[in-house]
Amino acid sequence: MEVLQILHMNQGNGETSYAQNSKVQGKILSIAKSIIDEAVQKLLCSNIAPIGSMGIADLGCSSGPNAFLVISDIIDAIHATHSSSSSSREFRVFLNDLFSNDFNTIFMSLPAFYNQLKKEKGDRFESFFISAVPGSFYGRLFPAKCLHFVHSSSSLHWLSQVPPGLDCQAGGRALNKGKIYISKTSPQCVLDAYSLQFHKDFSLFLKSRAEEIVGGGRMVLSLMGRSSSDPSTQESCYQWELLAHALMSMVLEGLIEEETVDSFNAPYYAPSEEELKLELENEGSFTVDRLEAFEIDWDGGAEISVVASGQRVAKTIRAVVESIIESHFGKDIMDDLFRRYAELVADHLSKSRTKYINLVLSVIRKD
């Protein structure tokens, strides 16, 4: 699977689009807001040289209402800290995602965003320039030392590729049979392959940002993770387990081949806090300011019935993973697959309110 060419959130504004089904990601942004505000305020109050032109990047911006939410939060934090001097400062805002991202929807929303910004802030924020920078953040995206603040939310748990070595073992039997991600039945070599791929990717991410962020610059990263050292715990992988169950139910009915399920592995990894700290220490360019873990309801905390929660979770997951699922299994099974998935999620939530663990990391670029 060519992840960098295939992976994208569902485009447009339709029923299954990311724009209409990204409330959980919005909830994650709202939870991280205080940490973002603190990082921006500390940046502006630090001994860093006066910032005449401030470089801000949102990595993995996707599209829909959340694309501008974090930018608005950053602007509010800047305004609250230095309202009197904001008018003399330029803001260069870079929105990044993979080449297949729905940038058109973002661009179409820009006039309304600019108008709202001017209405709320007046002429103080006229020197505000937004541009798109397509490409993978697992590598360089920007010129050296041009960024002061970098943000990324709900993105770094996606790997640059499916971990190598997950193919069939000797004798033709699948290593992770009947599963599409780490599970309780996965052999240790599967867990090791995922962990190794994450560490390689996160190390490259840190090295790339270290070249692009000025000394004293700040970065806030929010991603799915886990509180346990065990990567097969429900909090980090059970949403994938239920999706595998939905696929295997279709295998039993002869709708898809079992080999097709066995040959699919999700390019995803939910790290522990210890794994993040270890890679930061090994890379050496950043100092950890804060590292927090938050619980997030699968349905975003909506007060609705279990059946409605199952449907909401299924729509949320579909908006995120459909591109990679469809590329492997074909378009025709999507509606049936996610209907089954919604039923399995509803059944699970009726017995256990499993939650996501979201990690929020705030770091400082060393001088």
PDB file of C-alpha atoms in Angstrom, residues 8 35 49 64 74 94 98 109-110 117 121 131 134-135 139 183 210 218 230 265 296 313 341 344 352 364 366:
ATOM      1  CA  HIS A   8      -6.827  11.096   2.851  1.00  0.00           C
ATOM      2  CA  ILE A  35      -1.914  23.760  26.110  1.00  0.00           C
ATOM      3  CA  ALA A  49      14.393  37.689  19.183  1.00  0.00           C
ATOM      4  CA  GLY A  64     -13.704  20.929   7.094  1.00  0.00           C
ATOM      5  CA  ILE A  74      -3.536  30.540  17.912  1.00  0.00           C
ATOM      6  CA  PHE A  94       1.086  27.141   6.398  1.00  0.00           C
ATOM      7  CA  LEU A  98      -0.760  14.925   1.981  1.00  0.00           C
ATOM      8  CA  SER A 109     -13.710  28.544   3.018  1.00  0.00           C
ATOM      9  CA  LEU A 110     -10.945  31.153   3.189  1.00  0.00           C
ATOM     10  CA  LEU A 117     -11.262  37.395  11.420  1.00  0.00           C
ATOM     11  CA  LYS A 121     -10.114  41.544  15.340  1.00  0.00           C
ATOM     12  CA  SER A 131      -0.918  29.106   2.103  1.00  0.00           C
ATOM     13  CA  PRO A 134       1.256  19.676   0.377  1.00  0.00           C
ATOM     14  CA  GLY A 135       3.543  16.783   1.233  1.00  0.00           C
ATOM     15  CA  GLY A 139      10.568  14.776   5.795  1.00  0.00           C
ATOM     16  CA  SER A 183      -4.626  -7.307  18.689  1.00  0.00           C
ATOM     17  CA  ALA A 210      14.403  20.668  14.128  1.00  0.00           C
ATOM     18  CA  ARG A 218       7.449  25.803  20.108  1.00  0.00           C
ATOM     19  CA  ASP A 230       0.944  -2.938  26.200  1.00  0.00           C
ATOM     20  CA  ASN A 265      -2.563  -4.033   7.763  1.00  0.00           C
ATOM     21  CA  ILE A 296     -11.977  10.803  24.718  1.00  0.00           C
ATOM     22  CA  VAL A 313     -18.601   6.206  15.563  1.00  0.00           C
ATOM     23  CA  TYR A 341     -19.293  -1.965  11.967  1.00  0.00           C
ATOM     24  CA  LEU A 344     -20.683  -4.082  16.377  1.00  0.00           C
ATOM     25  CA  SER A 352     -18.271  -1.139  27.895  1.00  0.00           C
ATOM     26  CA  ILE A 364      10.613  23.692  22.859  1.00  0.00           C
ATOM     27  CA  LYS A 366      16.662  23.976  21.871  1.00  0.00           C
TER      28      LYS A 366
END
